[in-house]
CSV table of C-alpha atoms in Angstrom, one decimal:
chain,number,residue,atom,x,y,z
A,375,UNK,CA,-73.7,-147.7,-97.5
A,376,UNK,CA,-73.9,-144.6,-95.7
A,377,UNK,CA,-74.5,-141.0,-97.0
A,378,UNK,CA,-70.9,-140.0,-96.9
A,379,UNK,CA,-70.2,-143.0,-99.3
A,380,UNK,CA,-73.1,-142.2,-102.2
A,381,UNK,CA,-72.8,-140.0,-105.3
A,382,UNK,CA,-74.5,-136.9,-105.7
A,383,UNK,CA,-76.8,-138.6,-107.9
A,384,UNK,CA,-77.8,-141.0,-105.4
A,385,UNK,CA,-78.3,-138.6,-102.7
A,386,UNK,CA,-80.5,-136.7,-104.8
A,387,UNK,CA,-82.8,-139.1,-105.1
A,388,UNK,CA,-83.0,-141.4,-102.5
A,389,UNK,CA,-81.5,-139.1,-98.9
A,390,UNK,CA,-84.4,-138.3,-96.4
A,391,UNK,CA,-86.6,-140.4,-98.5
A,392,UNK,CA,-86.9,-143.9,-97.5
A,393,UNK,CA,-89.7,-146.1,-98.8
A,394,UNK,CA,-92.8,-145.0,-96.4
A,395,UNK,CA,-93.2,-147.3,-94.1
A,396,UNK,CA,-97.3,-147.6,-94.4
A,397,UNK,CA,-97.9,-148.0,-98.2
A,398,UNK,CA,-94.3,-148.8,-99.2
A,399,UNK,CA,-94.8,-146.1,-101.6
A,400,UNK,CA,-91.3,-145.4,-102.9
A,401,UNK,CA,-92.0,-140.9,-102.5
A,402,UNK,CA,-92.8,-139.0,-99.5
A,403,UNK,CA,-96.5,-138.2,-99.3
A,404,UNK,CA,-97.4,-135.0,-99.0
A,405,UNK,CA,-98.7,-134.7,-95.4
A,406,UNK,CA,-100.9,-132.0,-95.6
A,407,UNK,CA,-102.0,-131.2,-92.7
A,408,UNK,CA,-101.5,-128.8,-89.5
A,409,UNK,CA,-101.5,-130.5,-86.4
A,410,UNK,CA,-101.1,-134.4,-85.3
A,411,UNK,CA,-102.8,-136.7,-82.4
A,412,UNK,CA,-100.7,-136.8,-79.3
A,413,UNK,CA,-100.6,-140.3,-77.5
A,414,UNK,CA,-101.2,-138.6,-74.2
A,415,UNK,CA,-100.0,-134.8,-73.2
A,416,UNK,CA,-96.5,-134.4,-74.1
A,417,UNK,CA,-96.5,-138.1,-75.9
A,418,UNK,CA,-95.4,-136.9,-79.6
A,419,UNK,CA,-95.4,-139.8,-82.5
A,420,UNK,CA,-92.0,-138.8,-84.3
A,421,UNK,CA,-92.0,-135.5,-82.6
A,422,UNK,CA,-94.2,-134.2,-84.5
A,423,UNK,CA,-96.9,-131.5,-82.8
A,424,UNK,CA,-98.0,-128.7,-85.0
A,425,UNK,CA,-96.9,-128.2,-88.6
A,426,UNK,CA,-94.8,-124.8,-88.1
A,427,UNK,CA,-92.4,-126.7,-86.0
A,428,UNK,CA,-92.3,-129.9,-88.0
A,429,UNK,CA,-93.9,-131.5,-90.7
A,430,UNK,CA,-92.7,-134.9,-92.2
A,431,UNK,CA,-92.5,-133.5,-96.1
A,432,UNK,CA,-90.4,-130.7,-95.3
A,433,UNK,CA,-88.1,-133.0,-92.8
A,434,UNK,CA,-87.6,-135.3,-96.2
A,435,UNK,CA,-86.7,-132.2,-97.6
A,436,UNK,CA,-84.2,-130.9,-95.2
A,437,UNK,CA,-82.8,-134.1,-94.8
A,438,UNK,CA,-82.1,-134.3,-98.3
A,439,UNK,CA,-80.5,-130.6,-98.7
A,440,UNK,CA,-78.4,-130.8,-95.7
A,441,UNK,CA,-76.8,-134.5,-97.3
A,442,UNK,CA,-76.2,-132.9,-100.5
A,443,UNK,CA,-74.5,-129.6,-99.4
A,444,UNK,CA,-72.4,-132.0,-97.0
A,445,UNK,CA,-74.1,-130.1,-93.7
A,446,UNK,CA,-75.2,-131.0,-90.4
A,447,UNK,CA,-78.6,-129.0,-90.5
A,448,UNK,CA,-80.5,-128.0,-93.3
A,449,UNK,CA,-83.8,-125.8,-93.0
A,450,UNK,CA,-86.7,-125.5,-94.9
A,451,UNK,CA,-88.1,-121.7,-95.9
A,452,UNK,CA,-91.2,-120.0,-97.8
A,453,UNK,CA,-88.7,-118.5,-100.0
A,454,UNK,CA,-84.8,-117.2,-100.4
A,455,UNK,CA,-85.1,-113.8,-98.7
A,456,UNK,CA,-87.4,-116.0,-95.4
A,457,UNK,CA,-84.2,-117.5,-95.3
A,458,UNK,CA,-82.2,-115.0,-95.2
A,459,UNK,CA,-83.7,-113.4,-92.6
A,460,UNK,CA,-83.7,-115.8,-90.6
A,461,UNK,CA,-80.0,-116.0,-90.6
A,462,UNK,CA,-79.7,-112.3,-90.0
A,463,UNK,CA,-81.6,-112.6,-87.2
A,464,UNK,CA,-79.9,-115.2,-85.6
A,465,UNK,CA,-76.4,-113.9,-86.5
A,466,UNK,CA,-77.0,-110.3,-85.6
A,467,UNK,CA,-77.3,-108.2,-82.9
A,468,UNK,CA,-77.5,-104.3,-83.5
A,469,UNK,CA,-74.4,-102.8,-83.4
A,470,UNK,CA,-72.9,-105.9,-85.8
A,471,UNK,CA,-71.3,-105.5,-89.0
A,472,UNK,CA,-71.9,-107.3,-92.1
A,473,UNK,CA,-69.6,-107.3,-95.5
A,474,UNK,CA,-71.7,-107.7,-98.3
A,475,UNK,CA,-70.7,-108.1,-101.9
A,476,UNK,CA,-70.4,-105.1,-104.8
A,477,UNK,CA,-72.6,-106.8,-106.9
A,478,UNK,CA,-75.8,-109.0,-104.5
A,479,UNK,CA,-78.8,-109.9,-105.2
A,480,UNK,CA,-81.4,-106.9,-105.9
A,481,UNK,CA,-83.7,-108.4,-103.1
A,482,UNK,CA,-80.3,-109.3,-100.8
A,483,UNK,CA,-79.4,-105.6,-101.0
A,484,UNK,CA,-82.5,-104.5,-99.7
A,485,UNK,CA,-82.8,-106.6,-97.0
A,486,UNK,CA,-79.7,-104.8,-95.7
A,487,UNK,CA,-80.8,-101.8,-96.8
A,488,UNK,CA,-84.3,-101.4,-95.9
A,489,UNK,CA,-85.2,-103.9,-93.1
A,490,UNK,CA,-81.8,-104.8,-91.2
A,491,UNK,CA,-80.3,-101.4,-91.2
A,492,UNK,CA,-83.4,-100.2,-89.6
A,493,UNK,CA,-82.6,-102.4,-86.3
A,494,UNK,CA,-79.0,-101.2,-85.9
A,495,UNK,CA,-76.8,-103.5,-88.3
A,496,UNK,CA,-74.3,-101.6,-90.3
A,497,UNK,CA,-72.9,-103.4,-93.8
A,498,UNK,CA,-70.6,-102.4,-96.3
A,499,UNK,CA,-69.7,-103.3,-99.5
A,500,UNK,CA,-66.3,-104.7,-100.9
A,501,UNK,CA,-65.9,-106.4,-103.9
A,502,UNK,CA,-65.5,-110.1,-103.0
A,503,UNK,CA,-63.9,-111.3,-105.9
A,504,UNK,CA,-60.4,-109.7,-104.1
A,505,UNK,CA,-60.2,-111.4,-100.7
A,506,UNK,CA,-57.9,-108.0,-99.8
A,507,UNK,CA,-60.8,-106.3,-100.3
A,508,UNK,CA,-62.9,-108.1,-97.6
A,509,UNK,CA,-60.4,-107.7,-95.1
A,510,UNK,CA,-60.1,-103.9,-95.6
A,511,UNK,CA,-63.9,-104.1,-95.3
A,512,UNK,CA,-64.1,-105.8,-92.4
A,513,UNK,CA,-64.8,-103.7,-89.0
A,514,UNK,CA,-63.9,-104.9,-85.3
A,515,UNK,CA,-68.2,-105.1,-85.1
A,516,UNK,CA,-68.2,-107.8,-88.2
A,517,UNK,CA,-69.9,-111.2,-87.7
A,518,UNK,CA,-70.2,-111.9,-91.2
A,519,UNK,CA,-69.0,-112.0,-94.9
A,520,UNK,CA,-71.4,-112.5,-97.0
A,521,UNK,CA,-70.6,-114.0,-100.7
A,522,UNK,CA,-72.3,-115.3,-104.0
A,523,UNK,CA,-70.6,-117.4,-106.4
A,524,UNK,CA,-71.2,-116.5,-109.2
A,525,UNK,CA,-72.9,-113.6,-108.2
A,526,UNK,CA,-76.1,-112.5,-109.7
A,527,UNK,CA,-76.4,-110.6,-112.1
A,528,UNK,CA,-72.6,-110.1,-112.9
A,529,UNK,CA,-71.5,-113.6,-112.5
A,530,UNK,CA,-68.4,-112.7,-110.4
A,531,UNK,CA,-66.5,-115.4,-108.6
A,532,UNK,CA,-65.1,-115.7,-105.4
A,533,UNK,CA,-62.7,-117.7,-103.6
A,534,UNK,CA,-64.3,-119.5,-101.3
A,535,UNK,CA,-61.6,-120.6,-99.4
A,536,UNK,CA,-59.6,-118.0,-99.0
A,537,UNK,CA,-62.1,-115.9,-97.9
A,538,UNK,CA,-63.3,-117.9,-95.2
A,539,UNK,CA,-60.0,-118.0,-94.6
A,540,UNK,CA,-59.6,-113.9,-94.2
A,541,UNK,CA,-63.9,-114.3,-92.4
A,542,UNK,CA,-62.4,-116.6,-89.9
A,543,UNK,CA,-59.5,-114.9,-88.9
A,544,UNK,CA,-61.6,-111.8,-87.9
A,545,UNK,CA,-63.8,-114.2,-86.0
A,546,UNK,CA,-66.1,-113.8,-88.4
A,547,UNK,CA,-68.8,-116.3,-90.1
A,548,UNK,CA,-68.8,-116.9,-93.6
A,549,UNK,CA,-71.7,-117.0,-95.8
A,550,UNK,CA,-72.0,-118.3,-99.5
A,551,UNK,CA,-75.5,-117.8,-101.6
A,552,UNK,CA,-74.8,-121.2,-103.4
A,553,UNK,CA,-78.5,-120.3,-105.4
A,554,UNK,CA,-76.4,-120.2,-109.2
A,555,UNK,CA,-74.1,-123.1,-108.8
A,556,UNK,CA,-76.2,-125.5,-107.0
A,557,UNK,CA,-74.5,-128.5,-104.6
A,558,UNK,CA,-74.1,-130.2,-107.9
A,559,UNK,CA,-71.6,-128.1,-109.0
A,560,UNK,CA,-70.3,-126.7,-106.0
A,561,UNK,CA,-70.1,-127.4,-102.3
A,562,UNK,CA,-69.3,-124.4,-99.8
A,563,UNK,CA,-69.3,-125.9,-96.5
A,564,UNK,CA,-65.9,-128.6,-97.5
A,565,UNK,CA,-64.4,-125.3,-98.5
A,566,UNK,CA,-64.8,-123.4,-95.3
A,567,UNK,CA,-68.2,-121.9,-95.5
A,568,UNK,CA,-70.1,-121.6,-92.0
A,569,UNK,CA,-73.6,-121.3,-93.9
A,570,UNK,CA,-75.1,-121.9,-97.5
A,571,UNK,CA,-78.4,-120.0,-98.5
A,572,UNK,CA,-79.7,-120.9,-101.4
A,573,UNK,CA,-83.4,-119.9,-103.1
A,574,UNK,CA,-84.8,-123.1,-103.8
A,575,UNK,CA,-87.0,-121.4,-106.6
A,576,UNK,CA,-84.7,-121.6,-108.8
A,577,UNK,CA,-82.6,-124.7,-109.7
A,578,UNK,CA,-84.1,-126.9,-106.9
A,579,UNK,CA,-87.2,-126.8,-107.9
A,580,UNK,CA,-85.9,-126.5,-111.5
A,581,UNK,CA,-89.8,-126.5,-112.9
A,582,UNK,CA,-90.4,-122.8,-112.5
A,583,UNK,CA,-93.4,-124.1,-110.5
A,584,UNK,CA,-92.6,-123.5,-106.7
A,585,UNK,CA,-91.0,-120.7,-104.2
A,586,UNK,CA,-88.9,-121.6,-101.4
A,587,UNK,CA,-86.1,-121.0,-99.8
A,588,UNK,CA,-82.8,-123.1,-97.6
A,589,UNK,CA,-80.3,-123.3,-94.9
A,590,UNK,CA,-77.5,-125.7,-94.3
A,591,UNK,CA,-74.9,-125.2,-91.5
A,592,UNK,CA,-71.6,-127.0,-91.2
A,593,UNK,CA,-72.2,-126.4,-87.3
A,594,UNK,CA,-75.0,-128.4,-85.0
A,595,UNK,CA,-75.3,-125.7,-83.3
A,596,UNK,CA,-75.4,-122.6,-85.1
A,597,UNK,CA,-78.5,-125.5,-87.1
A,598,UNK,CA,-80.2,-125.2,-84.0
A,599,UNK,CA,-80.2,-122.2,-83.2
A,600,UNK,CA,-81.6,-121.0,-87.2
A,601,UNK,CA,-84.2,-123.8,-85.9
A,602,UNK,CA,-85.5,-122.3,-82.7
A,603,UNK,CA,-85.6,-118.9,-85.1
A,604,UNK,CA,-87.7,-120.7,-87.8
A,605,UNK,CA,-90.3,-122.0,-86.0
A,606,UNK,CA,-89.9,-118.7,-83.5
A,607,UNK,CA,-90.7,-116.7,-86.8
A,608,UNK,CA,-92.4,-119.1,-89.0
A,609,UNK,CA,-91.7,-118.7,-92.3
A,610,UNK,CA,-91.3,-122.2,-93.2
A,611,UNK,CA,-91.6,-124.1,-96.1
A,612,UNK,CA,-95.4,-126.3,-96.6
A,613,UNK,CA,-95.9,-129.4,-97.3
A,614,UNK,CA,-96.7,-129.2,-100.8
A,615,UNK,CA,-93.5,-126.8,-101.7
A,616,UNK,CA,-91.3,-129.1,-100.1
A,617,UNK,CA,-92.6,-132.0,-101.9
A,618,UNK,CA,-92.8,-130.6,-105.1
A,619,UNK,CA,-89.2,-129.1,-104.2
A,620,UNK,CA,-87.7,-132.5,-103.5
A,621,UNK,CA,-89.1,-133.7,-106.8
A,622,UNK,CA,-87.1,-131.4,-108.7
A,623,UNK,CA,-84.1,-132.7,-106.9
A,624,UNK,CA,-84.5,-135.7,-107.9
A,625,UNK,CA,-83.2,-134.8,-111.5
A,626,UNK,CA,-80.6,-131.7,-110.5
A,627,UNK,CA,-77.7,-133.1,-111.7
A,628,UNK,CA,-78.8,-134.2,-115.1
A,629,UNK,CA,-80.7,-130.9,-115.5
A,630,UNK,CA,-77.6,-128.9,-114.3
A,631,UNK,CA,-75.4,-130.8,-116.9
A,632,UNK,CA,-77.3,-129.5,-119.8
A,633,UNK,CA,-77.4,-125.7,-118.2
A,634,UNK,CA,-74.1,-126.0,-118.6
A,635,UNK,CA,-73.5,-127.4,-121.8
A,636,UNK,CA,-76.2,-125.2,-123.2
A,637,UNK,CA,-74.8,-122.1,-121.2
A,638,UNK,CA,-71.7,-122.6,-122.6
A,639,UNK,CA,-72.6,-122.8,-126.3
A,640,UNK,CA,-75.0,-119.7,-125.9
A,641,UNK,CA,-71.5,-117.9,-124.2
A,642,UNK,CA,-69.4,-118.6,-126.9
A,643,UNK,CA,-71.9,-117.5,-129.4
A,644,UNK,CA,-72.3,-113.7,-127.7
A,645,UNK,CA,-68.8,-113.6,-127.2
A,646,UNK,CA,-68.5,-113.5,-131.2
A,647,UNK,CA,-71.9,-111.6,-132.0
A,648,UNK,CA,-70.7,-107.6,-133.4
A,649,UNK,CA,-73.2,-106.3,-131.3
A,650,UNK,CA,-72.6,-107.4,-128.1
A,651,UNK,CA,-69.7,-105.6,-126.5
A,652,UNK,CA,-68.9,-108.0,-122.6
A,653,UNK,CA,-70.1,-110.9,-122.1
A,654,UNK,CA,-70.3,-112.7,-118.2
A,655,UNK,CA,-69.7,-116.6,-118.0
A,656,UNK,CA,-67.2,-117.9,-115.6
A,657,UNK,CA,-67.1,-120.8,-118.6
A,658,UNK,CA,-64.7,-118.6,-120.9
A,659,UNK,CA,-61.1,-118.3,-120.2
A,660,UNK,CA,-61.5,-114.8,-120.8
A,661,UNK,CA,-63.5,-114.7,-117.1
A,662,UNK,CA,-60.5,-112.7,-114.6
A,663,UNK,CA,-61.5,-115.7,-112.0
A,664,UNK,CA,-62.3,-119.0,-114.3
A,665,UNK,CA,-59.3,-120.5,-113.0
A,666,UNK,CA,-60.9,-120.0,-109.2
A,667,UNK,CA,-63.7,-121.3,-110.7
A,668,UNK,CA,-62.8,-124.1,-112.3
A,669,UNK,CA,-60.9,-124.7,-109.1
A,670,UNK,CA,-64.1,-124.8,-107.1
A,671,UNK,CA,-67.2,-125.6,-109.5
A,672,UNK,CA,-67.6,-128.8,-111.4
A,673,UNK,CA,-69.0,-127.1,-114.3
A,674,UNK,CA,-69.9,-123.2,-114.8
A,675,UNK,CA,-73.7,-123.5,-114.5
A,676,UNK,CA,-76.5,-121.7,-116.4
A,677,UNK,CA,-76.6,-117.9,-116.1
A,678,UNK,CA,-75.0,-115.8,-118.8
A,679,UNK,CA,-74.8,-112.3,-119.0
A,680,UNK,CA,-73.9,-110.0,-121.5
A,681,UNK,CA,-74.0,-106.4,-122.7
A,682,UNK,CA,-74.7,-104.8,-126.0
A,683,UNK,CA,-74.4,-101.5,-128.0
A,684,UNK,CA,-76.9,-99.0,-127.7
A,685,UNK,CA,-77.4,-99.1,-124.4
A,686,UNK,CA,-80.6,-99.6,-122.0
A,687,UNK,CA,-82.6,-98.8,-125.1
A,688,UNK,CA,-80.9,-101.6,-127.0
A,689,UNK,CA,-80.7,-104.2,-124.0
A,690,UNK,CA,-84.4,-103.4,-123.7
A,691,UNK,CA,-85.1,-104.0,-127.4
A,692,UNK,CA,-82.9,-107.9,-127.5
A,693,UNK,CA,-85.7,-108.8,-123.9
A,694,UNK,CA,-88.4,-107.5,-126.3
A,695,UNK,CA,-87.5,-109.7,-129.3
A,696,UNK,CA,-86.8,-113.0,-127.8
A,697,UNK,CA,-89.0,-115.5,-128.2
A,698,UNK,CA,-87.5,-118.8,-127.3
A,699,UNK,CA,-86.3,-116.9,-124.3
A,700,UNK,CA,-89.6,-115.9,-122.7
A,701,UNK,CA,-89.2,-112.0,-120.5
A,702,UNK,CA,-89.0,-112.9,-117.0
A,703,UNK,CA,-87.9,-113.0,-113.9
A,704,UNK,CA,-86.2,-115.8,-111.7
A,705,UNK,CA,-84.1,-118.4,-113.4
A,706,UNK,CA,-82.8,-122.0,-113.0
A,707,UNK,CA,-86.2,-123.8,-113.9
A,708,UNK,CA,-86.2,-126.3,-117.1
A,709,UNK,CA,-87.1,-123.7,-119.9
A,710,UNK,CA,-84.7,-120.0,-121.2
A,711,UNK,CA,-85.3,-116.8,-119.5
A,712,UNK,CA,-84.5,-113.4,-121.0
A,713,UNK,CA,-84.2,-110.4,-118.4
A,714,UNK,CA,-83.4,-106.6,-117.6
A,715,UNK,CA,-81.5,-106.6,-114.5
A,716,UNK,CA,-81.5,-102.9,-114.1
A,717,UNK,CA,-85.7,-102.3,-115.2
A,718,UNK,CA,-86.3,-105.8,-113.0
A,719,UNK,CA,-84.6,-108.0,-110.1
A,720,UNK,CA,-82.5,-105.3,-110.1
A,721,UNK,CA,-84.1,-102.0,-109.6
A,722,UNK,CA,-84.1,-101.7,-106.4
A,723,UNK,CA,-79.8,-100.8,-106.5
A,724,UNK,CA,-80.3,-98.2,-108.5
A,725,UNK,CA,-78.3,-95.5,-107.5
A,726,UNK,CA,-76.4,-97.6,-105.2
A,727,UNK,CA,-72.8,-98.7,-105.2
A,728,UNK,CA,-74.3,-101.9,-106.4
A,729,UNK,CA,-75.7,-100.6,-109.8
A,730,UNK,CA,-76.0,-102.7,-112.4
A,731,UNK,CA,-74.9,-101.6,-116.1
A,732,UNK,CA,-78.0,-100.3,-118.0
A,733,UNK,CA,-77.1,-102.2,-121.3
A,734,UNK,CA,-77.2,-105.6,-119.3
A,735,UNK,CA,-79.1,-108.8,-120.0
A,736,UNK,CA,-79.5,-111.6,-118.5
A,737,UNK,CA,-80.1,-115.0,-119.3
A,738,UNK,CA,-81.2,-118.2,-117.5
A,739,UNK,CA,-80.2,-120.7,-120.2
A,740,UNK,CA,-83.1,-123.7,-119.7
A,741,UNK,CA,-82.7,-126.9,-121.5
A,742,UNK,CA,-84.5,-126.9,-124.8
A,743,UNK,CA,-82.0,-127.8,-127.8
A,744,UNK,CA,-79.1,-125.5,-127.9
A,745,UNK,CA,-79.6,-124.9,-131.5
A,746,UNK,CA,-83.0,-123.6,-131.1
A,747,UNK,CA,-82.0,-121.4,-128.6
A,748,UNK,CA,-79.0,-119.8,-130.2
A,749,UNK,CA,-81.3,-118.9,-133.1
A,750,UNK,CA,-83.6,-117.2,-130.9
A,751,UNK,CA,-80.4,-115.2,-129.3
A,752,UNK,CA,-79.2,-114.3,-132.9
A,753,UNK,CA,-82.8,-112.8,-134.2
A,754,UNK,CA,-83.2,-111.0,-130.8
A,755,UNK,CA,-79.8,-109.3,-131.5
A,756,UNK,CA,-80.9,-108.5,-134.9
């Protein structure tokens, strides 16, 4: 049976990772090591040289993410934002244009912002949930749109197709941060993405226990190209990351089925709490895009975010009293996060276009039992 014929499930486990042919032993060691014997000069045993340009663990890996996101190419990083500029490197020449989305990533924003603004790329910012809003952003210079769905921290969703659709008809690439949803529950590239990013920190990994970071192209060779850059650069992925990365796949889709059952619950329970006065889940109808979303995810995933009276003071105070919900940042790993987007990942937008409401929490919903959790939400809100 080939790839294109095996469930998610399957894929997760078993693509890029046949038995080892040595040992038999049924998961890829961990070859920890940075350089390999050469059977004369030139004479390369799997093509494998030096350990920034290949290494069999992170090939298992990349394998495995480019079958499960449907790509042709998928690429190994130390982390997210090594990733991402990567891609900005290799899509960019100064002088370009990039559209980036009103509400981003803390850490995307100042890439843009601080490093790739310094080397002559211009971006601006339209608000991606309104694919007439990227095409009014969109400059005769632009060679990419860049999205999340759902975004982070405001859990906006956008239409993936139809803006690649409004990407591509500027000649534009499009881009989709898939980091929230996972493959699981949604897959980019069939619905006209060029590229997925995704930090494989988060749901991945799904242990809290590893940084890393991903590629996958729809396009062989846009894949090698963000190749040649990776090892060029070298920010890739070890041996160890990508192993311990790959074992977290293993269970994503039955971990991502109780982030959303649990999400869901914790959702409907803010949506009815006095004190909370918006609440961010592209789960309820009351979500402007949960149609789109529903359209496009399986499920809605594990991030909820809500706001409450009193203001930074009072969204301060619910992070403070959690206790179930342990104060940190990151998300998607197996246990429940609590966060201040605007004191943490987020700070560095402040002031920006792309500031984030000061009475705004965030949660990473984990896994535990769904009633312990929602009475840790309801003491925190007092």
């Amino acid at each position: 049976m080939s790839d294109q014929q095996q469930s998610f499930e399957t894929l997760a486990i078993h693509a890029g990772q046949a038995a080892d042919p040595l040992t038999g032993a049924v998961v890829p060691p961990i070859y920890q090591v940075s350089t390999y014997k050469q059977d004369g000069v030139g004479g390369l045993r799997g093509g494998y040289e030096y350990s920034r340009s290949g290494n069999p663990t992170r090939t298992a890996l990349e394998e495995n993410l480019a079958a499960l996101e449907g790509g042709v190419r998928g690429l190994a990083f130390a982390s997210g934002l090594a990733a991402e500029d990567c891609l900005l490197r290799t899509l960019l020449s100064p002088g370009d244009h990039v559209v980036i989305p009103n509400d981003a990533y803390g850490g995307t924003f100042r890439l843009f912002a601080k490093v790739v603004s310094r080397w002559g790329v211009e971006w601006s910012v339209a608000d991606t949930s309104d694919p007439a809003s990227v095409r009014a952003a969109i400059t005769e210079h632009t060679k990419a749109v860049w999205v999340e769905t759902p975004s982070n921290p405001l859990l906006g969703i956008t239409d993936i197709a139809a803006v690649a659709q409004v990407a591509h008809e500027a000649g534009a690439k499009l881009v989709v941060d898939n980091t929230f949803a996972s493959p699981y529950l949604q897959q980019p590239l069939a619905l006209g993405a060029d590229v997925v990013v995704h930090s494989t920190t988060k749901y991945m990994g799904g242990h809290s226990d590893v940084v890393g970071g991903a590629l996958i192209t729809a396009d062989a060779g846009l894949g090698e190209e963000l190749a040649y850059h990776q090892n060029a650069m070298g920010a890739v992925a070890g041996p160890f990351d990508s192993w311990l990365t790959l074992r977290g796949i293993k269970t994503l889709a039955v971990r991502m089925d109780r982030h959303s059952a649990n999400a869901e619950r914790v959702a409907e329970l803010l949506l009815s709490h006095p004190k909370v006065t918006r609440v961010y889940y592209p789960g309820l109808p009351e979500h402007p895009l949960h149609e789109v979303a529903a359209k496009q995810m399986k499920s809605f995933g594990g991030m909820v975010s809500f706001r409450v009276e009193g203001g930074e003071a009072a969204a301060v105070e619910v992070c403070n009293r959690a206790r179930l919900f342990t104060l940190g940042e990151s998300l998607g790993g197996v246990e429940s996060l609590i966060e201040h987007p605007g004191l943490m990942t987020h700070a560095s937008v402040a002031g920006s276009a792309l500031e984030v409401p000061a009475d705004l929490v965030r949660l990473s919903v984990g896994i535990e039992a769904v009633d312990d959790q929602l009475a840790d939400l309801k003491q925190a809100l007092g």
